[in-house]
Coordinates of C-alpha atoms in Angstrom, one line a residue:
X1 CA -9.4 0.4 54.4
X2 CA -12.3 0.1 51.7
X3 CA -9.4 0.4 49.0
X4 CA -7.3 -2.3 50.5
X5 CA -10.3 -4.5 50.7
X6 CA -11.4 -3.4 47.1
X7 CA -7.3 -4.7 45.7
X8 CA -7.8 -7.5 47.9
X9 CA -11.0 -9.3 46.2
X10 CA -9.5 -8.0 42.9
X11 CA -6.4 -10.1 43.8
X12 CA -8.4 -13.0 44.7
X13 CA -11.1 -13.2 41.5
X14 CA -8.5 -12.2 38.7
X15 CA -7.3 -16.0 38.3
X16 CA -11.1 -16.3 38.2
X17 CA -12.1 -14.6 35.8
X18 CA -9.0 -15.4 33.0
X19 CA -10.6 -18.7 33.5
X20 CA -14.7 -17.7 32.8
X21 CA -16.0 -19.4 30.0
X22 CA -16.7 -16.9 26.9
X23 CA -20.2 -16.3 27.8
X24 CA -19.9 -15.3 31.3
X25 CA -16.7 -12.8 30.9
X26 CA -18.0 -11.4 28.3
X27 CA -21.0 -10.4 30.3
X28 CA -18.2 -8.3 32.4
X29 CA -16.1 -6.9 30.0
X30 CA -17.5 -6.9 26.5
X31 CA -20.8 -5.7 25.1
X32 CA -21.7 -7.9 22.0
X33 CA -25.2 -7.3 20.7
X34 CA -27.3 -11.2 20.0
X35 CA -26.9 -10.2 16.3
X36 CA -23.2 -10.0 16.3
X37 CA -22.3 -12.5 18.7
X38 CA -24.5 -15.2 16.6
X39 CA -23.0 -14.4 13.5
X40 CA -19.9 -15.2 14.9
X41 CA -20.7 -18.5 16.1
X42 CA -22.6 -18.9 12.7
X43 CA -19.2 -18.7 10.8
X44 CA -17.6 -21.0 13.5
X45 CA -14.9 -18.7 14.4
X46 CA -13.5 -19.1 17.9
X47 CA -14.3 -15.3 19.7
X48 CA -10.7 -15.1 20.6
X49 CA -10.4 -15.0 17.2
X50 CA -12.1 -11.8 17.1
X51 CA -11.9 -8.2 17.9
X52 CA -14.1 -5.7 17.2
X53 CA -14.6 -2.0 17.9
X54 CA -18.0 -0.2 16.9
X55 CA -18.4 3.5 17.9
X56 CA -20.9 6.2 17.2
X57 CA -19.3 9.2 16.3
X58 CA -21.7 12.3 17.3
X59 CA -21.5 10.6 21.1
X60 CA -18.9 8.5 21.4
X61 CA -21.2 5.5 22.6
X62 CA -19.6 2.3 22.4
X63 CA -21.7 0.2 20.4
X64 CA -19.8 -3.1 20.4
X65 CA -16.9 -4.6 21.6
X66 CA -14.9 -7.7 21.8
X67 CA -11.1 -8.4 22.5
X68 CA -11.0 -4.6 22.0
X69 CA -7.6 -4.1 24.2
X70 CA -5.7 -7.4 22.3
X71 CA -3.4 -7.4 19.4
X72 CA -4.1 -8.8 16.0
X73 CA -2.3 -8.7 13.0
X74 CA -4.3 -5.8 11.5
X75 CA -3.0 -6.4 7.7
X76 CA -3.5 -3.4 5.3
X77 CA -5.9 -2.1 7.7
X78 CA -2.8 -0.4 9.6
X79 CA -2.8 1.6 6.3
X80 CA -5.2 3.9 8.1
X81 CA -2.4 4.8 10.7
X82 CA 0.8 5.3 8.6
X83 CA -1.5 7.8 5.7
X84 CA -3.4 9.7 9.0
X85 CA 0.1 10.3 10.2
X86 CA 1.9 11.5 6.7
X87 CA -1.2 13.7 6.2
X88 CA -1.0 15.4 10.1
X89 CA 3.0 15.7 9.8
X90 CA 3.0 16.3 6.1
X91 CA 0.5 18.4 4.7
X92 CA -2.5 17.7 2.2
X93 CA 0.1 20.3 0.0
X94 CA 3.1 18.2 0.4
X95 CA 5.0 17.0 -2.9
X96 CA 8.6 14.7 -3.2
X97 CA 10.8 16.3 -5.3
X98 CA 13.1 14.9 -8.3
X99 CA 15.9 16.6 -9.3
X100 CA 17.8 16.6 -12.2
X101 CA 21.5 17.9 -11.6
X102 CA 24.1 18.4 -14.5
X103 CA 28.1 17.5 -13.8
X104 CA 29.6 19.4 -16.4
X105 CA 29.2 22.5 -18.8
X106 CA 26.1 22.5 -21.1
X107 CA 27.0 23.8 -24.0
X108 CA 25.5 24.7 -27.8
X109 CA 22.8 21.5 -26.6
X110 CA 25.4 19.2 -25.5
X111 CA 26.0 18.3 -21.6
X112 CA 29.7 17.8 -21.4
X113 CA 29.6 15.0 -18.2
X114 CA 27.5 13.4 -16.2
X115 CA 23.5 13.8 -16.0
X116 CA 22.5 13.2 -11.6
X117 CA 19.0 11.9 -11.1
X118 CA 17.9 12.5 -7.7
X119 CA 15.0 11.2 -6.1
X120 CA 13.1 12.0 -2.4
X121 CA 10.7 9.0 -3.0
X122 CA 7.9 10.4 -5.1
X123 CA 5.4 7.6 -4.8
X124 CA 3.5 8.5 -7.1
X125 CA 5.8 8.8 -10.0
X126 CA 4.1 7.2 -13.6
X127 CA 4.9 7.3 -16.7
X128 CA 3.4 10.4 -18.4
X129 CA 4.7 12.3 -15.5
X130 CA 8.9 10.5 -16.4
X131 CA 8.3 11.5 -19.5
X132 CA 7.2 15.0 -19.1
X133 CA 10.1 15.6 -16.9
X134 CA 12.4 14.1 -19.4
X135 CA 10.9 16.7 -21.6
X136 CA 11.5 19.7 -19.3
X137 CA 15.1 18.6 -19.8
X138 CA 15.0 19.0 -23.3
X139 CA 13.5 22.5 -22.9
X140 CA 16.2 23.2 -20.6
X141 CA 18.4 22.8 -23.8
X142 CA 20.0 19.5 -23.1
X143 CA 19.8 17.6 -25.9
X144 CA 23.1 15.2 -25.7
X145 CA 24.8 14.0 -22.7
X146 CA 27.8 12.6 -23.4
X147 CA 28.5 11.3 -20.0
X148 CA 26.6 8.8 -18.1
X149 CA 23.2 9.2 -16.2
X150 CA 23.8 8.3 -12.5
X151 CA 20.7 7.2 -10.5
X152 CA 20.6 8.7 -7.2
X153 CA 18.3 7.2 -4.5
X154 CA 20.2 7.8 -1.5
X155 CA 17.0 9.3 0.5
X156 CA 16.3 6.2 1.5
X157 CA 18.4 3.4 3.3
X158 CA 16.0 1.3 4.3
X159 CA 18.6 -2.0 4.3
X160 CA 18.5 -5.2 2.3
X161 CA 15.5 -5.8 0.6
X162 CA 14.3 -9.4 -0.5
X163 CA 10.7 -9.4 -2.8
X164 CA 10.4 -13.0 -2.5
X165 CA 10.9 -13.2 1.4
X166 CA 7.3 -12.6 2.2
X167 CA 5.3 -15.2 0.9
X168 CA 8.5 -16.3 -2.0
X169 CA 6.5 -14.3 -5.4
X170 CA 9.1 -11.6 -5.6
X171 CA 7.6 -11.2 -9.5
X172 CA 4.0 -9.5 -7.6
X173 CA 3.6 -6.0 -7.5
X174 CA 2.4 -5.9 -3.9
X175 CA 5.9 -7.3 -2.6
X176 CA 8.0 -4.8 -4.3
X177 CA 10.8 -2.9 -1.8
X178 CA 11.0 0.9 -1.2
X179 CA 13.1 2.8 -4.2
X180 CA 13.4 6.8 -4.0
X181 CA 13.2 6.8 -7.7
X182 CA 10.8 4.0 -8.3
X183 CA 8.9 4.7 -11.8
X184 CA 5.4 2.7 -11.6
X185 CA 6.4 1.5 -7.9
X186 CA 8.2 -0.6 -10.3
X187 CA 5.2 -2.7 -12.2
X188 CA 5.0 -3.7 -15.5
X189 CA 2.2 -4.7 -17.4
X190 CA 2.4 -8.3 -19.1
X191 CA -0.1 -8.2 -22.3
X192 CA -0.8 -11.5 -23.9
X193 CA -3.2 -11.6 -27.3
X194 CA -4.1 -14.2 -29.6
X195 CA -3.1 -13.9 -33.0
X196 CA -5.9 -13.2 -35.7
X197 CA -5.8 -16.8 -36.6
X198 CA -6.0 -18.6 -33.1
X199 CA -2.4 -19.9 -33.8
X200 CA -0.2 -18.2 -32.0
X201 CA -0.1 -15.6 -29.1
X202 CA 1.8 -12.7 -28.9
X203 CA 2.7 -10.8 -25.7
X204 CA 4.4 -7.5 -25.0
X205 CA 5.5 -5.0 -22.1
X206 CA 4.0 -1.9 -20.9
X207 CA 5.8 -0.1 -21.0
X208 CA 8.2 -1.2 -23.7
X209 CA 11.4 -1.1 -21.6
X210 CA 14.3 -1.6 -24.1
X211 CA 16.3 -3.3 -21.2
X212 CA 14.2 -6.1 -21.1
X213 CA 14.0 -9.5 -23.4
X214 CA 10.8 -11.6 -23.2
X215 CA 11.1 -15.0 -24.3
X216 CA 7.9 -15.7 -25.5
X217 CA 7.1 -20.1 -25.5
X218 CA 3.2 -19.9 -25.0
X219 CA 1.7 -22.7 -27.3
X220 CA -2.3 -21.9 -28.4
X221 CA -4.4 -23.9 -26.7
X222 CA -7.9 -24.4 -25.6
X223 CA -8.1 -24.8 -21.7
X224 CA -10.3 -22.7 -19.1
X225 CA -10.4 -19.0 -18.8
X226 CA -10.5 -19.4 -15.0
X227 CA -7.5 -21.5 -14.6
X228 CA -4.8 -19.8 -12.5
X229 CA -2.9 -17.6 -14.5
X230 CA -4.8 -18.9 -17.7
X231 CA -2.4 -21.4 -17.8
X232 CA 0.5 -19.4 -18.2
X233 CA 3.8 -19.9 -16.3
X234 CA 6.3 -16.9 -15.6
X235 CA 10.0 -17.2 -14.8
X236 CA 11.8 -13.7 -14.5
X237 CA 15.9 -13.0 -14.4
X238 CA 15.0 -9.8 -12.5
X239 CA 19.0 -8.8 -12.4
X240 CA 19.4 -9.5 -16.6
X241 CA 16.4 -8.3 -17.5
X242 CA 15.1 -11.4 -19.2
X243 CA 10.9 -12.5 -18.7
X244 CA 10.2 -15.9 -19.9
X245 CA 6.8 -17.2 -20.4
X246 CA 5.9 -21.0 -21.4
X247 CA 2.8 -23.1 -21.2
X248 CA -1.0 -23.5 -23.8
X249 CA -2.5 -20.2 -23.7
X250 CA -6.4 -20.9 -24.4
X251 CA -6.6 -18.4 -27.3
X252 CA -10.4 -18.6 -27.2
X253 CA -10.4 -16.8 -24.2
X254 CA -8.9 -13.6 -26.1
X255 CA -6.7 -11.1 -24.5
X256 CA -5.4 -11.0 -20.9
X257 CA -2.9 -8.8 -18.6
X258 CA -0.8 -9.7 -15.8
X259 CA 0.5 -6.8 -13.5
X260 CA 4.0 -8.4 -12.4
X261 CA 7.5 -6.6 -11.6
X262 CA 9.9 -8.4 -14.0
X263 CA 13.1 -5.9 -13.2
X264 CA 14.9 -4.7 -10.7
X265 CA 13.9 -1.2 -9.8
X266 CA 17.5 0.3 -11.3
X267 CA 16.7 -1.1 -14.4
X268 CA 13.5 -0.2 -14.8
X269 CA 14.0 3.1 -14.3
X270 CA 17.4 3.1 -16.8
X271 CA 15.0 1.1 -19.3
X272 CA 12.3 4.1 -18.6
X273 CA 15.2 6.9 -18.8
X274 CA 16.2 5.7 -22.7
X275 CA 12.9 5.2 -23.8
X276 CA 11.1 8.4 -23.0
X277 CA 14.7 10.4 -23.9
X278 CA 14.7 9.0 -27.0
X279 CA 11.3 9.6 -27.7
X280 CA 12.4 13.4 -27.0
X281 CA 15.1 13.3 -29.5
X282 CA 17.7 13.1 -27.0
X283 CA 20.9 11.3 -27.2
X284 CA 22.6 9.4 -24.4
X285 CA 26.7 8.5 -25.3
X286 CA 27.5 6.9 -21.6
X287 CA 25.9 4.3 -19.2
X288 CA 23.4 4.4 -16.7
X289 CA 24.1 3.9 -13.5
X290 CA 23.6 4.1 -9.7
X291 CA 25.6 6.3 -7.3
X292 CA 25.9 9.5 -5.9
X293 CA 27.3 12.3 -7.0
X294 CA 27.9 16.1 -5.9
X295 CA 26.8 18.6 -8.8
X296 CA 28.9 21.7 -9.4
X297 CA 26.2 23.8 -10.1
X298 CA 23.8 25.9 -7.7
X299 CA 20.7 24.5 -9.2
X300 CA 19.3 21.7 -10.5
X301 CA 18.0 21.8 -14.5
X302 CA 15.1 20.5 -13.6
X303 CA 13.1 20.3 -10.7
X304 CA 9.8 18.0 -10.8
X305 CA 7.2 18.1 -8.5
X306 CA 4.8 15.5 -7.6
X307 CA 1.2 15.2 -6.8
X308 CA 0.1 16.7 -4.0
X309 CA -0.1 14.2 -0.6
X310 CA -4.0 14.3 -0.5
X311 CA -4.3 12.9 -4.3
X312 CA -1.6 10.7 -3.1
X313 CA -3.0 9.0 -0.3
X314 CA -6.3 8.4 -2.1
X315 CA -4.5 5.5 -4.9
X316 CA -2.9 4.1 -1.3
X317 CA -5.4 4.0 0.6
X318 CA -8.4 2.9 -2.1
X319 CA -6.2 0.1 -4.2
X320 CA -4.1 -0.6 -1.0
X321 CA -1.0 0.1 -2.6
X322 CA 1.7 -1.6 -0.3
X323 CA 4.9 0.0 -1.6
X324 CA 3.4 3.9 -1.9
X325 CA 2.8 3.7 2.0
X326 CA 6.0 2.4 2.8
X327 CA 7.3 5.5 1.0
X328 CA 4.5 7.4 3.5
X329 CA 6.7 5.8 6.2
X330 CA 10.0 6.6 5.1
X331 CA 9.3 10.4 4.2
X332 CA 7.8 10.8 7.7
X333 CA 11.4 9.7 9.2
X334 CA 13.4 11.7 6.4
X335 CA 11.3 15.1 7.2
X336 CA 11.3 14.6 11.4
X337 CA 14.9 12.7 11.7
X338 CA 16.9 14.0 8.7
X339 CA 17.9 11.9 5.4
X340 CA 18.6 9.3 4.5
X341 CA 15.4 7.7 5.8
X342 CA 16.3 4.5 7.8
X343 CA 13.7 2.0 8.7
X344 CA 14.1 2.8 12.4
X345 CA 14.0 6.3 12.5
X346 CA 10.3 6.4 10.2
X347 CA 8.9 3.4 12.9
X348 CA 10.0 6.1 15.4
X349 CA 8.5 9.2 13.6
X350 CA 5.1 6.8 12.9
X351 CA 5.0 6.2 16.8
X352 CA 5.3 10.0 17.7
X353 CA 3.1 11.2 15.2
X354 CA 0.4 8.9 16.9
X355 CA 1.1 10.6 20.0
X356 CA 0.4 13.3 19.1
X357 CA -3.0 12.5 17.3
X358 CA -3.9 11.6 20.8
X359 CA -3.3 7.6 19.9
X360 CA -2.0 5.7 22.4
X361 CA 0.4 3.1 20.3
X362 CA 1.7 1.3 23.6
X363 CA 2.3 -2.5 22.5
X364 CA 1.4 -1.7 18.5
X365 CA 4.1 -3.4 16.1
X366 CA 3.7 -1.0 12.6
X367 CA 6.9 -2.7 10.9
X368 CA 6.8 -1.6 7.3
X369 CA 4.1 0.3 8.1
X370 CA 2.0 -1.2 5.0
X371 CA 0.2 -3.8 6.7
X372 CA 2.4 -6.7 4.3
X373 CA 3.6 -8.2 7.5
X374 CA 3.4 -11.5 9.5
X375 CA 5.1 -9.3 12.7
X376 CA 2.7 -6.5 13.0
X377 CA 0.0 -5.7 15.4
X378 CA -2.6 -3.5 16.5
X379 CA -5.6 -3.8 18.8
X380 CA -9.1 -2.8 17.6
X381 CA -9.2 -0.1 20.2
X382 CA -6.1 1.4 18.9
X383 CA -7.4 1.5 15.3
X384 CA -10.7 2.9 16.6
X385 CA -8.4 5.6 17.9
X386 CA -7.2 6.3 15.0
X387 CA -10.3 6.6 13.2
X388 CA -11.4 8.8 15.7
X389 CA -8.4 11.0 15.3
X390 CA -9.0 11.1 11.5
X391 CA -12.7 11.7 12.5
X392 CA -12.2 14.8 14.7
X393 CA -8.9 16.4 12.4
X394 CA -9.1 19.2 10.4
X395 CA -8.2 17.3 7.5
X396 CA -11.4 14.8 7.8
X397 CA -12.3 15.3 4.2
X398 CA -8.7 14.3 2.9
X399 CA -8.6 11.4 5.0
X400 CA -12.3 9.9 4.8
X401 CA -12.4 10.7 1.1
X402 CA -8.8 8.4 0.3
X403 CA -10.9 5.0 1.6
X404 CA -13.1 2.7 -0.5
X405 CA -15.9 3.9 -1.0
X406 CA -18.4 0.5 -0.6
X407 CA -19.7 -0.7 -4.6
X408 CA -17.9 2.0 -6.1
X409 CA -14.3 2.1 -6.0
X410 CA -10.8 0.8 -5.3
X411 CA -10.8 -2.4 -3.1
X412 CA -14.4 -2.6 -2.6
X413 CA -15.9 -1.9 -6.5
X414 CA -16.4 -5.3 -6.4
X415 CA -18.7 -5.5 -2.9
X416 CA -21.7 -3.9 -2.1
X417 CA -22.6 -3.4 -5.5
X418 CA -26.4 -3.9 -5.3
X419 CA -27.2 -3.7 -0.5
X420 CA -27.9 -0.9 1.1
X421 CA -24.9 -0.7 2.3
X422 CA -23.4 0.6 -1.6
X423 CA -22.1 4.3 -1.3
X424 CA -22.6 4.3 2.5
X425 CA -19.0 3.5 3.9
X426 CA -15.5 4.3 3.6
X427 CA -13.4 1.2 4.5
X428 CA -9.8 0.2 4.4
X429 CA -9.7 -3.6 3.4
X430 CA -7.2 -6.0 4.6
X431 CA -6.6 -9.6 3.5
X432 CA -3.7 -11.9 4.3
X433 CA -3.6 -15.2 4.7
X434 CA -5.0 -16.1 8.2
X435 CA -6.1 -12.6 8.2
X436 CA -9.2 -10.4 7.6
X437 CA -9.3 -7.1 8.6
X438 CA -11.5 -4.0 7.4
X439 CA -11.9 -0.3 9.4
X440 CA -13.3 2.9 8.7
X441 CA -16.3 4.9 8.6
X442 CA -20.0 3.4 8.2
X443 CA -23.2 5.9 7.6
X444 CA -26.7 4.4 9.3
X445 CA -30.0 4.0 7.7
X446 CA -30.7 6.2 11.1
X447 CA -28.2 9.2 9.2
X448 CA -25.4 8.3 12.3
X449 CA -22.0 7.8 11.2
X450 CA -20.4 5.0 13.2
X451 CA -16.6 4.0 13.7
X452 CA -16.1 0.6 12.9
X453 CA -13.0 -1.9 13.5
X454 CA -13.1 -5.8 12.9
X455 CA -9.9 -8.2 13.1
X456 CA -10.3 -11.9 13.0
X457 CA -7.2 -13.4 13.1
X458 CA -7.5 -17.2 12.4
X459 CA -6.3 -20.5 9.7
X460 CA -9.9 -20.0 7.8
X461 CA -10.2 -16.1 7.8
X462 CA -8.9 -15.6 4.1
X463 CA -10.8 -18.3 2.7
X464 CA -14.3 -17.2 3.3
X465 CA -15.3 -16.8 7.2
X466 CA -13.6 -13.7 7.9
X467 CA -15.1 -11.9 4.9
X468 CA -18.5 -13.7 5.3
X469 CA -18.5 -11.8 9.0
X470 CA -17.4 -8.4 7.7
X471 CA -20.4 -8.2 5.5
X472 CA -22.7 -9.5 8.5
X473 CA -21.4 -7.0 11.1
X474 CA -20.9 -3.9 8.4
X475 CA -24.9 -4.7 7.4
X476 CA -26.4 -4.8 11.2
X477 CA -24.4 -1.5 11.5
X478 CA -25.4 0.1 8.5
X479 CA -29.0 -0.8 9.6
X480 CA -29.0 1.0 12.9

């Protein structure tokens, strides 16, 4: 009877309660220190707007909370969950392998066919380490192929691919697709310097690829060094391999770099291929080209290895790189469903990994798993749980050591150079637009470590507020 009665006058103040104003419910069902809750209302940010999850560690006391059960878009923050999960399934030892297969005889130096690439999605392959595999090729005793090079990155099928359907840059890094034989997660370095006399400005691509033309129209000039760009304008015939650049370059202003991707990944990886084979001394009589092949022969001339998972994760997770965890994602469905890696099948392996970190992911939307997403969502208690999980796992050290570290390095060198909050916090950043997200792990003056998730989701997060309030509630936890 007392159980009826107790469903009963639930029943009956629910509607009630939906309707409290903020002040009163959250009496009932959050617990928001003064501090907090003021310098929310000092950044004029609506508390729907905001969630929040603080936890002590050593006891598991909840030290704040607000909109803890809703979903937010988390942004890169969700970062935390696709790496946790690749280092649990994976293994801090894991590596991607490329293979290099031949399709024909070698013979007195000269491969008589075809030379297969074959990639598993390394994502951290750069170029010292193309290069020194092209070199193991050499000392395989290959030094002419006098077929064609076919690019093999069948591993992955993750379906069309559009760079410009995000936010319509398709020439940024940060929007590139998934490749599994992407060379520099297919980035290119755009140098512009002044000539010696001020009157006219050169520019040049690192690397050099040889597939690419750059049509170089910047005029000298003498605008600001903070204007967007510098002033320069870049158009980019991905598919032909041709960069333009126009506009007054203010040459008093000396050099400057742009990271953009100018190429299609194919073609950067072609362009790569000839340039570090010919700086081998190798020769090259066909095309390159994608496909897929079957070798003949048993194994591969060359096998190359990349770096281990737990070096891996730490350039993700500290420079937030969007299109190495994507390639966390997809490995994670190749290795538990089988290749090729399909987009659905590594959501699937993301979820069940979770699971079984003791995450419960029920309503959480991961969709590229990088966090570069307008779809996906995540409540604050869900990324608590996962910090909590990466807290209480074997493989802390890996984990907590691949954030930011606060004033020193990757996203947050820039923050926290000079408070007491420098050196004291690992973080994952996350910044979209209408977004502002950071999580991870916070060390008190009091020597606690504390769990900490904030999400505000709202038009002026990106432009000042949201960021404003991460620095206020990371400092009142840092002072505990």
């Amino acid at each position: 009877m007392k159980h009826r009665i107790r469903i009963l006058l639930t029943a009956l103040l629910f509607p009630l309660i939906l309707v409290l104003p903020w002040s009163m419910a959250g009496a009932q069902f959050e617990h928001l220190p003064a501090p907090l809750k003021s310098a929310i209302d000092e950044r004029g940010l609506p508390p729907e707007s905001v969630g929040l999850w603080i936890q002590r560690a050593g006891d598991d006391a909840v030290l704040a909370q607000l909109n803890a059960d809703r979903l937010f878009n988390p942004a890169s923050t969700i970062k935390l969950a696709t790496s946790l999960a690749a280092l649990d399934q994976l293994g801090p030892d894991y590596t991607w392998k490329t293979e290099l297969w031949a399709v024909g005889e070698l013979r007195d130096g000269v491969l008589d066919g075809d030379l297969v690439v074959r990639g598993t999605g390394d994502p951290g392959m750069v170029n010292e380490e193309h290069w020194r595999m092209l070199g193991q090729l050499r000392q395989a005793g290959v030094e002419r192929i006098a077929g064609d090079v076919i690019l093999d990155a069948s591993h992955f099928d993750a379906g069309p691919q559009d760079p410009a359907a995000f936010n319509g840059q398709p020439l940024r890094a940060y929007n590139q697709g998934v490749y599994a034989l992407h060379v520099n997660s297919n980035a290119q370095r755009i140098r512009v310097r002044p000539g010696r006399n001020g009157e006219t400005v050169r520019v040049s691509l690192d690397p050099p690829l040889p597939d690419v033309e750059i049509d170089n129209r910047l005029r000298p000039g003498r605008g600001r060094c903070g204007d967007f760009q510098r002033g320069i304008e870049i158009d980019a015939d991905r598919a032909n391999g041709r960069l333009t650049l126009t506009g007054e370059y203010p040459v008093h202003c000396g050099e400057y770099e742009l990271l953009r991707s100018v190429t299609e990944p194919e073609r950067n990886h072609a362009g790569l291929f000839r340039l570090h084979w010919s700086q081998w001394g190798g020769e090259l009589d066909g095309e390159i080209r994608p496909g897929r092949m079957t070798p003949l022969q048993e194994e591969p001339l060359v096998t190359h290895r990349s770096r281990p998972l737990a070096d891996l994760i730490r350039v993700s997770n500290k420079w937030s790189s969007n299109v190495m965890t994507r390639h966390l994602m997809l490995t994670l469905g190749a290795e538990r469903h089988g290749a090729p890696a399909t987009m659905d099948h590594s959501r699937q392996a993301l979820m069940e990994a979770l699971r079984e970190l003791g995450v419960n992911p029920g309503g959480m939307r991961v969709d590229n798993g990088s966090g570069l997403s307008r779809d996906a969502r995540m409540s604050p208690y869900q990324l608590g749980q996962i910090l909590r999980a990466g807290w209480e796992h074997p493989l802390r050290p890996e984990f907590q050591s691949s954030l930011a570290l606060a004033g020193i390095d990757g996203t947050l060198r820039n923050r926290f150079n000079n408070g007491a909050e420098r050196g004291h916090m690992h973080l994952k950043t996350g910044h979209l637009r209408e977004v502002s997200a950071v999580a991870g792990y916070v060390r008190t003056e009091s020597g606690d470590d504390v769990r900490v998730v904030l999400l505000v989701n709202d038009p002026r997060a990106h432009i000042g507020p949201g960021r404003s309030l991460q620095e206020a509630v990371l400092g009142w936890v840092r002072a505990l």
